[in-house]
Backbone as a printed PyTorch tensor [residue, N CA C, xyz], in Angstrom:
tensor([[[171.0080, -18.3960,   3.8470],
         [169.4100, -18.1300,   3.2110],
         [169.5840, -16.1050,   2.3690]],

        [[168.4750, -16.4420,   1.4850],
         [168.6700, -14.7490,   0.9340],
         [167.0900, -14.3890,   1.5540]],

        [[167.5130, -13.6710,   2.0990],
         [165.8390, -12.5740,   2.1000],
         [166.0430, -11.6200,   1.4560]],

        [[165.2940, -11.8020,   0.4960],
         [165.0090, -10.5570,  -0.2560],
         [164.2050,  -8.8470,   0.0310]],

        [[163.7430,  -9.5470,   0.6800],
         [162.9820,  -8.0480,   1.5680],
         [163.8780,  -7.5600,   1.8130]],

        [[164.9410,  -7.6430,   2.4620],
         [165.9690,  -6.4850,   2.8290],
         [167.1700,  -6.9120,   2.3390]],

        [[167.8140,  -7.2380,   1.5700],
         [168.4860,  -7.6580,   0.2030],
         [169.7260,  -8.2210,   0.8360]],

        [[169.3090,  -8.5860,   1.6570],
         [170.7810,  -9.2810,   2.2460],
         [170.6300, -10.7100,   1.9800]],

        [[172.1100, -11.3600,   1.7940],
         [172.1010, -12.8140,   1.9360],
         [173.1730, -13.2680,   2.8820]],

        [[172.5890, -14.1630,   3.8360],
         [173.5030, -15.1220,   4.7060],
         [173.9120, -16.3210,   4.7050]],

        [[174.9610, -16.2760,   4.2670],
         [176.1630, -17.4240,   4.3820],
         [176.8280, -17.5020,   5.4530]],

        [[177.3870, -19.0200,   5.3830],
         [178.9410, -19.3650,   6.5600],
         [180.2920, -19.4090,   6.0960]],

        [[180.9510, -18.5750,   6.6130],
         [181.9660, -18.2800,   6.4070],
         [182.8240, -19.7080,   5.5310]],

        [[184.1520, -19.0700,   4.7770],
         [184.8340, -20.0420,   3.7620],
         [186.5540, -19.3120,   4.1470]],

        [[187.1180, -20.6710,   3.7910],
         [188.8460, -19.7520,   4.0430],
         [188.9870, -18.8380,   3.2190]],

        [[188.1760, -18.6040,   1.7970],
         [188.7930, -17.5100,   1.5200],
         [188.1870, -15.9840,   1.9840]],

        [[187.0520, -16.2110,   3.0150],
         [186.7900, -14.9920,   2.9250],
         [187.5150, -14.1570,   4.6270]],

        [[188.3790, -14.9890,   5.2860],
         [188.9140, -14.4480,   6.2750],
         [189.7760, -13.5400,   6.2230]],

        [[190.3090, -13.3440,   5.0710],
         [191.3550, -11.4700,   5.2130],
         [189.8760, -10.2220,   5.2360]],

        [[188.5980, -10.9740,   4.1380],
         [187.8520,  -9.4260,   4.7030],
         [186.8470,  -9.3320,   5.9730]],

        [[186.7050, -10.8340,   6.3640],
         [185.9570, -10.6820,   7.5410],
         [187.0620,  -9.9740,   8.8500]],

        [[188.3740, -10.3110,   8.7750],
         [189.5240,  -9.4910,   9.5330],
         [189.1150,  -7.9140,   9.3150]],

        [[188.9140,  -7.3220,   8.2570],
         [189.1120,  -6.0610,   8.0200],
         [187.8020,  -5.7740,   8.2760]],

        [[186.6260,  -6.1300,   8.0620],
         [185.5400,  -5.8910,   8.7370],
         [185.8580,  -5.5560,  10.3130]],

        [[186.0850,  -6.9470,  10.7230],
         [186.0600,  -6.5940,  12.3770],
         [186.5440,  -5.7250,  12.7920]],

        [[188.0470,  -5.2590,  12.5630],
         [188.7040,  -4.3010,  12.7030],
         [188.3320,  -3.0820,  12.3530]],

        [[187.4770,  -2.7220,  11.2350],
         [186.6030,  -0.8380,  11.1770],
         [185.4220,  -1.3350,  12.0710]],

        [[184.7870,  -2.2520,  12.3960],
         [183.8420,  -1.5950,  13.1320],
         [184.3990,  -1.4290,  15.0610]],

        [[185.2890,  -1.7510,  15.2580],
         [186.2000,  -1.7990,  16.2210],
         [187.2140,  -0.9160,  16.9300]],

        [[187.7660,  -1.1220,  15.6420],
         [189.2700,  -0.0200,  15.9110],
         [189.5670,   0.5810,  15.0240]],

        [[190.5690,   1.9120,  16.0770],
         [191.2670,   2.6680,  15.0090],
         [190.0450,   3.6900,  14.1590]],

        [[190.2800,   4.1890,  14.2060],
         [189.9090,   5.9360,  13.7940],
         [188.8260,   5.4250,  12.7510]],

        [[188.5940,   4.8470,  12.0550],
         [187.3550,   4.2940,  10.5030],
         [186.2210,   3.5510,  11.4470]],

        [[186.6450,   3.1360,  12.8110],
         [185.4560,   2.4270,  13.4110],
         [184.6520,   3.8450,  14.1630]],

        [[184.8450,   5.0330,  14.2430],
         [184.8000,   6.3450,  14.8320],
         [183.5170,   6.5000,  13.7110]],

        [[183.1930,   6.2190,  12.9070],
         [182.5460,   5.9920,  11.9560],
         [180.5990,   5.6860,  12.3830]],

        [[181.2310,   4.6100,  12.9170],
         [179.5130,   3.9370,  13.7690],
         [179.9020,   4.1640,  15.6060]],

        [[179.0980,   3.7670,  15.8910],
         [178.9090,   3.7390,  17.3340],
         [179.4890,   2.6330,  17.8040]],

        [[179.8170,   1.5670,  17.3790],
         [180.1750,   0.5670,  18.4950],
         [182.0700,   0.0020,  18.4290]],

        [[182.1310,   1.5310,  18.5270],
         [183.7970,   1.2130,  18.1400],
         [183.8970,   1.0690,  19.7510]],

        [[185.3920,   0.2450,  19.6380],
         [185.8000,   0.3480,  20.9240],
         [187.3780,   1.4000,  20.9020]],

        [[187.0680,   2.3370,  20.4570],
         [188.8200,   2.7390,  20.0070],
         [189.2330,   3.5230,  21.4730]],

        [[188.5330,   3.7770,  22.4380],
         [188.3060,   5.1350,  23.1270],
         [188.8870,   3.8210,  24.5210]],

        [[188.6510,   2.1970,  24.4990],
         [189.4940,   1.8060,  25.7690],
         [190.1920,   1.0350,  25.0660]],

        [[190.3720,   0.4870,  24.3840],
         [191.2620,  -0.5500,  23.3960],
         [191.9760,  -0.0350,  22.3520]],

        [[193.5150,   0.2340,  22.4200],
         [193.9370,  -0.3260,  21.1980],
         [194.6240,  -1.4010,  20.4860]],

        [[194.8580,  -1.7660,  19.2630],
         [195.5000,  -3.0900,  18.8700],
         [194.6160,  -3.3370,  17.9460]],

        [[194.7090,  -4.5550,  18.1280],
         [193.7990,  -5.6000,  16.8880],
         [192.6100,  -6.1570,  18.3710]],

        [[191.6910,  -6.2850,  16.9740],
         [190.5110,  -6.7950,  17.6910],
         [190.4870,  -8.4560,  17.4880]],

        [[190.7100,  -8.9670,  16.1460],
         [191.2650, -10.3880,  15.8390],
         [192.1130, -10.3420,  15.0180]],

        [[192.1380, -11.4650,  14.3960],
         [193.5690, -11.7700,  13.4750],
         [193.1230, -12.7150,  12.7340]],

        [[193.8450, -13.2400,  11.5570],
         [193.3240, -14.6110,  10.5660],
         [193.6250, -15.4250,  11.2400]],

        [[194.3140, -15.7620,  12.0340],
         [194.0670, -17.4510,  12.5780],
         [192.9160, -17.3820,  13.4540]],

        [[192.8810, -16.7760,  14.2870],
         [191.2750, -16.5080,  15.5680],
         [190.0500, -16.5700,  14.5890]],

        [[190.0610, -16.0180,  12.9390],
         [188.7570, -15.4360,  12.5580],
         [189.1320, -16.9720,  11.6630]],

        [[189.9680, -17.9230,  11.4120],
         [190.4390, -19.4750,  11.0240],
         [189.7340, -20.5790,  11.5120]],

        [[190.2080, -20.2800,  12.6770],
         [189.7100, -21.3540,  14.2800],
         [188.5190, -21.3300,  13.6740]],

        [[187.4420, -19.8680,  14.0330],
         [185.9900, -19.7280,  14.1470],
         [185.7220, -20.8110,  12.9970]],

        [[186.1030, -20.4790,  11.5980],
         [185.4630, -20.9670,  11.1300],
         [185.4460, -22.7930,  10.6870]],

        [[186.4060, -23.2210,  11.0640],
         [187.5510, -24.6370,  11.3930],
         [186.4450, -25.2280,  12.4620]],

        [[185.8080, -24.6650,  13.3390],
         [185.5810, -25.8160,  14.1380],
         [184.3080, -26.4500,  14.1480]],

        [[184.4440, -27.6560,  14.8540],
         [182.9190, -28.2120,  14.4870],
         [181.8680, -27.6950,  14.9400]],

        [[182.1570, -27.0030,  16.2580],
         [181.0300, -26.8750,  16.6910],
         [180.3760, -25.1390,  16.5650]],

        [[181.4850, -24.4300,  15.5230],
         [180.8630, -23.1420,  15.3680],
         [180.8580, -22.7410,  13.9440]],

        [[180.0870, -21.3520,  14.0220],
         [179.5170, -20.8270,  12.8350],
         [180.0720, -19.5160,  12.5990]],

        [[180.4640, -19.1670,  11.5010],
         [180.8680, -17.7380,  11.5200],
         [180.0960, -17.2480,  10.2750]],

        [[179.2090, -16.7130,  10.8690],
         [177.6490, -16.7400,   9.7770],
         [178.2390, -15.1800,   9.0790]],

        [[178.2980, -14.5200,   7.7280],
         [178.5110, -13.4970,   6.9770],
         [177.3240, -13.0420,   5.9900]],

        [[177.1140, -11.6190,   6.6300],
         [175.8580, -11.0560,   5.8350],
         [176.1180, -10.4200,   4.3980]],

        [[175.9030, -10.4040,   3.5490],
         [176.1670,  -9.6960,   1.9010],
         [174.9580,  -8.7290,   1.6350]],

        [[175.5260,  -7.8290,   1.2430],
         [174.3660,  -7.0530,   0.6460],
         [175.2760,  -6.5930,  -1.1120]],

        [[174.5450,  -7.4130,  -1.8370],
         [175.2350,  -7.2100,  -2.9530],
         [176.7040,  -8.2650,  -2.9620]],

        [[177.3540,  -7.0600,  -3.4660],
         [179.2340,  -8.1770,  -3.2490],
         [179.8060,  -7.8880,  -2.6350]],

        [[179.4420,  -7.2020,  -1.4130],
         [180.1490,  -6.8600,  -0.5140],
         [179.3280,  -7.3160,   0.9570]],

        [[180.4420,  -8.1840,   1.6750],
         [179.9910,  -8.2790,   3.1830],
         [179.5050,  -7.1630,   4.3230]],

        [[178.8780,  -7.1300,   4.7240],
         [178.2940,  -5.4460,   5.4840],
         [178.3540,  -6.2680,   7.1090]],

        [[178.1210,  -7.7210,   7.3340],
         [178.0510,  -7.7750,   8.8530],
         [178.9390,  -9.1920,   9.0030]],

        [[178.7490, -10.2070,  10.0910],
         [179.5760, -10.8010,  10.4280],
         [178.8980, -11.5340,  11.7100]],

        [[178.8240, -12.9620,  12.3540],
         [178.7450, -12.9550,  13.6420],
         [179.5060, -14.7170,  13.9780]],

        [[179.5580, -14.7960,  14.9590],
         [180.0560, -16.1520,  15.2830],
         [178.7600, -16.7320,  16.0200]],

        [[178.4400, -18.3860,  16.0290],
         [177.9240, -18.8600,  16.7590],
         [178.4230, -20.0770,  17.2450]],

        [[178.4390, -20.1610,  18.2970],
         [178.8120, -21.5290,  18.7160],
         [177.9490, -22.5260,  19.5560]],

        [[178.0670, -23.5110,  19.1540],
         [177.1860, -24.6410,  20.1460],
         [177.4890, -25.2280,  21.4050]],

        [[177.2620, -25.1170,  22.3460],
         [177.9970, -24.6600,  23.6270],
         [176.8450, -26.0300,  24.2400]],

        [[176.2440, -27.0000,  23.7730],
         [175.4080, -27.6110,  24.9830],
         [173.7580, -27.2700,  24.6170]],

        [[173.4760, -26.8810,  26.0380],
         [171.8920, -26.1830,  26.2370],
         [171.8270, -24.8020,  25.1740]],

        [[172.6990, -24.3830,  25.1800],
         [172.8050, -22.8820,  24.8910],
         [173.9830, -22.4510,  23.5380]],

        [[173.9490, -21.3230,  23.0870],
         [174.8150, -21.0430,  21.9150],
         [175.2920, -19.6440,  22.1840]],

        [[176.4150, -19.4990,  21.6380],
         [177.8220, -18.4230,  21.9370],
         [177.4580, -17.3710,  20.8850]],

        [[177.3900, -16.3630,  21.0400],
         [176.9620, -15.1150,  20.1100],
         [178.3360, -14.1630,  20.4690]],

        [[179.3310, -14.1890,  19.4270],
         [180.4140, -13.5190,  19.4610],
         [180.3530, -13.2150,  17.8610]],

        [[182.1880, -12.4090,  17.8040],
         [182.6900, -11.5360,  16.6630],
         [181.4560, -11.1040,  16.1190]],

        [[180.7600, -10.4390,  17.1840],
         [178.9850,  -9.5050,  16.0890],
         [180.1100,  -8.4570,  15.1830]],

        [[180.0230,  -8.1050,  14.0780],
         [180.0710,  -6.8600,  13.5530],
         [179.6950,  -6.4070,  12.6960]],

        [[179.0950,  -5.1410,  12.2290],
         [178.7150,  -4.5430,  11.0040],
         [179.6050,  -3.2910,  10.8100]],

        [[179.2500,  -3.2270,   9.6530],
         [180.3200,  -2.2510,   9.2560],
         [179.8460,  -0.8270,   9.4080]],

        [[180.4260,  -0.2370,  10.0070],
         [180.6710,   1.1000,  10.8260],
         [179.6510,   2.2460,   9.7280]],

        [[179.7500,   2.1640,   8.2380],
         [178.5480,   3.1360,   7.5920],
         [177.5610,   2.3850,   7.1730]],

        [[177.6680,   0.8900,   7.8020],
         [175.7540,   0.4350,   7.5940],
         [175.3230,   0.4220,   9.1420]],

        [[176.0380,   1.2250,   9.8040],
         [175.7450,   1.3070,  11.3480],
         [174.5040,   1.8440,  11.9320]],

        [[173.5740,   1.9480,  12.5260],
         [172.1550,   3.1430,  12.7580],
         [170.9600,   3.0800,  12.0660]],

        [[170.8950,   1.3260,  10.6860],
         [169.5100,   1.8560,  10.1140],
         [168.6720,   0.2720,   9.8320]],

        [[169.8360,  -0.4590,  11.6830],
         [168.6760,  -1.8530,  12.2100],
         [169.2480,  -3.3210,  11.2370]],

        [[170.3580,  -3.4150,  10.8440],
         [170.7200,  -4.0800,  10.0690],
         [171.7570,  -4.7440,  11.3880]],

        [[172.2460,  -4.1410,  11.8770],
         [172.3470,  -5.3690,  14.0040],
         [171.1550,  -5.9540,  14.0450]],

        [[169.9690,  -5.3360,  14.0000],
         [168.4490,  -5.8800,  14.3200],
         [168.4460,  -7.5030,  13.4840]],

        [[168.6090,  -6.9580,  12.6970],
         [168.1700,  -8.4190,  11.9910],
         [169.1820,  -8.9580,  11.5490]],

        [[170.4900,  -8.6610,  12.0260],
         [171.5090,  -9.7240,  12.1900],
         [171.4450, -10.8880,  13.2380]],

        [[171.1410, -10.1060,  14.2730],
         [171.5850, -10.5190,  15.9090],
         [169.8200, -11.9340,  15.7810]],

        [[168.4640, -11.1010,  15.3710],
         [167.4980, -11.7330,  15.2260],
         [167.7900, -13.3290,  14.2710]],

        [[168.2710, -13.1360,  13.0990],
         [168.8040, -14.3360,  12.4610],
         [169.4610, -15.1860,  12.7780]],

        [[170.6540, -15.1050,  13.5440],
         [171.2770, -15.6950,  14.5210],
         [170.9490, -16.8620,  15.0860]],

        [[169.8650, -15.8860,  16.0920],
         [169.2260, -16.1390,  17.0480],
         [167.9680, -17.8310,  16.5150]],

        [[167.6020, -17.3450,  15.5940],
         [166.7550, -18.3560,  14.7440],
         [167.6060, -19.2650,  14.3800]],

        [[168.5370, -19.1410,  13.6360],
         [169.2540, -20.0360,  13.1550],
         [169.9620, -21.1100,  14.9120]],

        [[170.0610, -20.5450,  14.9780],
         [170.8420, -21.4930,  16.8560],
         [169.7930, -22.4900,  17.3200]],

        [[168.6260, -21.4260,  17.5490],
         [167.1310, -22.5810,  18.0830],
         [166.5020, -23.5290,  16.8260]],

        [[166.4910, -23.1720,  15.4340],
         [166.1700, -24.5070,  14.4750],
         [167.6010, -25.3560,  14.3580]],

        [[168.7630, -24.4220,  14.3290],
         [169.5270, -26.0280,  14.2910],
         [170.1090, -26.6980,  15.1150]],

        [[169.9440, -26.1700,  16.4210],
         [170.6330, -26.6130,  17.6160],
         [170.0620, -27.0040,  18.8030]],

        [[168.8450, -26.6590,  18.5310],
         [167.4600, -26.5970,  19.4640],
         [167.8180, -26.4120,  20.4600]],

        [[168.9530, -24.6540,  20.5330],
         [169.0430, -24.7810,  22.4150],
         [168.1270, -23.4450,  22.6240]],

        [[167.8940, -22.9710,  23.3770],
         [166.9330, -22.4370,  24.3120],
         [167.7450, -21.3910,  24.8510]],

        [[168.7530, -21.2060,  24.9890],
         [169.4070, -19.5570,  25.4110],
         [170.0690, -19.3150,  24.1780]],

        [[170.9540, -17.7540,  24.5300],
         [171.8460, -17.6640,  23.7240],
         [173.1380, -16.6560,  24.2380]],

        [[174.0750, -17.2520,  24.9110],
         [175.1770, -16.4900,  25.7180],
         [176.1200, -15.4270,  25.1210]],

        [[176.6100, -14.1330,  25.3270],
         [177.3480, -13.4390,  24.6830],
         [178.1120, -12.8870,  26.0740]],

        [[179.7110, -12.5550,  25.7390],
         [179.9090, -10.9060,  26.9610],
         [180.1400, -10.0200,  26.0790]],

        [[180.1300,  -8.8770,  26.8250],
         [180.7230,  -7.5880,  26.6610],
         [181.3410,  -7.1280,  27.1910]],

        [[182.0460,  -6.3640,  26.6570],
         [183.0990,  -5.3740,  28.0610],
         [182.1730,  -4.3700,  28.6720]],

        [[182.6890,  -4.6910,  29.9570],
         [181.2650,  -3.9130,  30.7450],
         [181.1070,  -2.7680,  30.9420]],

        [[182.1390,  -1.9850,  30.5840],
         [181.8580,  -0.4010,  30.1210],
         [181.4680,   0.6010,  29.2590]],

        [[180.7980,  -0.9330,  28.6540],
         [180.6250,  -0.7020,  26.9050],
         [178.5770,  -0.4560,  27.4230]],

        [[178.2400,   0.5140,  28.2740],
         [176.9060,   0.6480,  28.6320],
         [175.6800,   0.7700,  27.4520]],

        [[176.1930,   1.5920,  26.4520],
         [175.4340,   2.0790,  25.4320],
         [174.9080,   0.6750,  24.6450]],

        [[176.3270,  -0.1480,  24.6090],
         [176.0130,  -1.3490,  23.5070],
         [175.1770,  -2.2240,  24.4900]],

        [[175.5410,  -2.7940,  26.1100],
         [174.5910,  -3.3990,  26.7380],
         [173.0930,  -3.2090,  26.7890]],

        [[172.9570,  -1.7740,  26.8880],
         [171.7120,  -1.4170,  26.6230],
         [170.9560,  -1.2830,  25.0350]],

        [[171.6270,  -1.5980,  24.3350],
         [171.0110,  -1.8860,  22.8600],
         [170.6300,  -4.1470,  23.3750]],

        [[171.6250,  -4.3870,  23.8850],
         [171.2700,  -5.9730,  23.8500],
         [169.6910,  -6.0000,  24.4040]],

        [[169.8050,  -4.5120,  25.8820],
         [169.1980,  -5.2100,  26.6280],
         [167.3450,  -5.3540,  26.0460]],

        [[167.7850,  -4.0580,  25.0310],
         [166.4840,  -3.4870,  24.3490],
         [166.0890,  -5.1290,  23.7530]],

        [[166.6620,  -6.0670,  23.2440],
         [166.5470,  -6.9270,  22.0950],
         [166.2620,  -7.9820,  23.5380]],

        [[166.1640,  -7.6860,  24.1890],
         [165.9240,  -9.1260,  25.2790],
         [167.1280,  -9.6790,  25.7370]],

        [[168.1330,  -9.2600,  26.0130],
         [169.1340,  -9.7400,  27.0590],
         [168.9560,  -9.4380,  27.9880]],

        [[169.5230,  -9.7790,  29.0690],
         [169.4940,  -9.2890,  30.8290],
         [170.9950,  -9.9840,  30.8830]],

        [[170.9690,  -8.7100,  31.7630],
         [172.4110,  -8.3850,  32.4320],
         [172.5550,  -9.8830,  33.3740]],

        [[173.6900, -10.5570,  33.6460],
         [173.3960, -11.7390,  34.6990],
         [174.4920, -11.2830,  35.6620]],

        [[175.4680,  -9.7700,  35.6930],
         [176.2210,  -9.7630,  37.1050],
         [177.9040, -10.8980,  37.2010]],

        [[177.6760, -11.7580,  36.1030],
         [178.7950, -12.7090,  35.8020],
         [179.9710, -12.1880,  35.0940]],

        [[180.9880, -11.3970,  35.8320],
         [181.9240, -10.8790,  35.0190],
         [183.3390, -12.0570,  35.0690]],

        [[184.1270, -11.7010,  33.6730],
         [185.3030, -12.1130,  33.7070],
         [185.7700, -11.5340,  33.5360]],

        [[187.9670, -11.6170,  33.8480],
         [188.8460, -10.7830,  33.3470],
         [188.9880, -10.5570,  31.8700]],

        [[189.0900,  -9.1780,  31.5370],
         [189.8830,  -8.9510,  30.5340],
         [190.9780,  -9.6940,  30.4590]],

        [[191.5480, -10.5940,  28.9100],
         [193.2110, -11.2360,  28.9930],
         [194.1540,  -9.8650,  29.0090]],

        [[194.3110,  -9.1840,  29.8150],
         [195.8410,  -7.9500,  30.1940],
         [196.7630,  -9.2260,  29.6340]],

        [[197.3660,  -8.0830,  29.0180],
         [198.8770,  -8.8610,  28.7640],
         [199.0460, -10.1580,  27.1530]],

        [[197.4930, -10.0970,  26.6590],
         [197.7580, -11.1760,  25.8470],
         [196.8760,  -9.7100,  24.4190]],

        [[197.8270,  -9.1390,  24.0760],
         [197.4470,  -8.6010,  22.6410],
         [196.5480,  -8.9460,  21.7180]],

        [[196.4930,  -9.9810,  21.7190],
         [194.9790, -10.9320,  20.2120],
         [193.7520, -10.4740,  21.2940]],

        [[193.9670,  -9.4950,  21.8580],
         [192.6390,  -8.8540,  22.2220],
         [192.0940,  -7.6670,  21.8210]],

        [[193.6210,  -7.0610,  22.1110],
         [193.6450,  -5.5160,  22.1110],
         [194.5040,  -5.5890,  23.2680]],

        [[194.6360,  -4.1470,  23.0220],
         [195.7160,  -3.2380,  24.1110],
         [194.4350,  -2.6220,  24.5940]],

        [[194.5440,  -2.9570,  26.0610],
         [193.4670,  -1.7340,  26.6950],
         [194.4880,  -0.1470,  27.4350]],

        [[193.2120,   0.3680,  27.1350],
         [193.6350,   1.8680,  27.5350],
         [193.2750,   2.6490,  28.5280]],

        [[193.0260,   1.4130,  29.9120],
         [192.5100,   1.3150,  31.1730],
         [192.5240,  -0.0090,  31.9890]],

        [[192.4770,  -0.0480,  33.3000],
         [192.7220,  -0.6400,  33.7090],
         [191.0580,  -1.0100,  34.4270]],

        [[190.5550,  -1.8530,  34.8280],
         [189.6300,  -2.4460,  35.2380],
         [188.5410,  -3.0680,  34.8690]],

        [[188.7630,  -3.1390,  33.0240],
         [187.9800,  -3.8990,  31.8430],
         [187.7300,  -5.7850,  32.2890]],

        [[186.3530,  -5.6580,  32.2260],
         [186.1220,  -7.0150,  32.8540],
         [184.5080,  -7.3220,  31.1960]],

        [[184.4650,  -8.7740,  30.6410],
         [183.4380,  -9.0870,  30.2840],
         [182.4360,  -9.3760,  31.3350]],

        [[181.3330,  -8.6460,  31.1650],
         [179.7150,  -9.6600,  31.6190],
         [179.1550, -10.3440,  30.4600]],

        [[178.7990, -11.7610,  31.3520],
         [177.7380, -12.6160,  30.5960],
         [176.2370, -12.0820,  30.2930]],

        [[175.5610, -11.6650,  29.1710],
         [174.2920, -11.1740,  28.6680],
         [173.8010, -12.3320,  28.3610]],

        [[172.3170, -12.8670,  28.7150],
         [171.8430, -14.4800,  28.2970],
         [170.5990, -13.2550,  27.7840]],

        [[170.0010, -14.6230,  26.7310],
         [168.8880, -14.6740,  26.5240],
         [167.8720, -15.8610,  26.4630]],

        [[166.5140, -16.0450,  26.4010],
         [165.5710, -16.6840,  26.4540],
         [165.3020, -17.5570,  24.9330]],

        [[165.5410, -17.8780,  24.6570],
         [165.2610, -18.2860,  23.0740],
         [163.7450, -18.5950,  22.5130]],

        [[162.9260, -19.3660,  23.7520],
         [161.8120, -19.3190,  23.8890],
         [161.3970, -20.3710,  22.5590]]])
């Protein structure tokens, strides 16, 4: 999808995008580079956020799409959409730290919701967010997501998801009616 009003192009990721997308996701969440934006998890997690195998798995899954967002010749954002019966799951959301705070995330989220509704006829979008990320949860709440209080434990000991810098991390399920 080309949105000339915003100068953005949306398209599904291909195998050729894997390294670029891993770098984008890592830059948005881990290490000092992530601190240029507001979505950094560098204070709560070390290690990786994803890896080439994880990104490729999303690209190859028949019920999943990895939506990439391009401005000119550069990828500036991405997100995963996964069809799960009556709802879609939204994950692997990353906006380049240098592009954060200017409304790009809102545009990407709205497009993901539109595509989930139109392509899969789902009525809800689900996501999980680390429960201590109050600023991020508040951002999603302003976009119509509600906290459910349903928690799942962080996968301590599985470094594919990062190395926790504190105890007690959990994921909270957020849900939005897509109407």
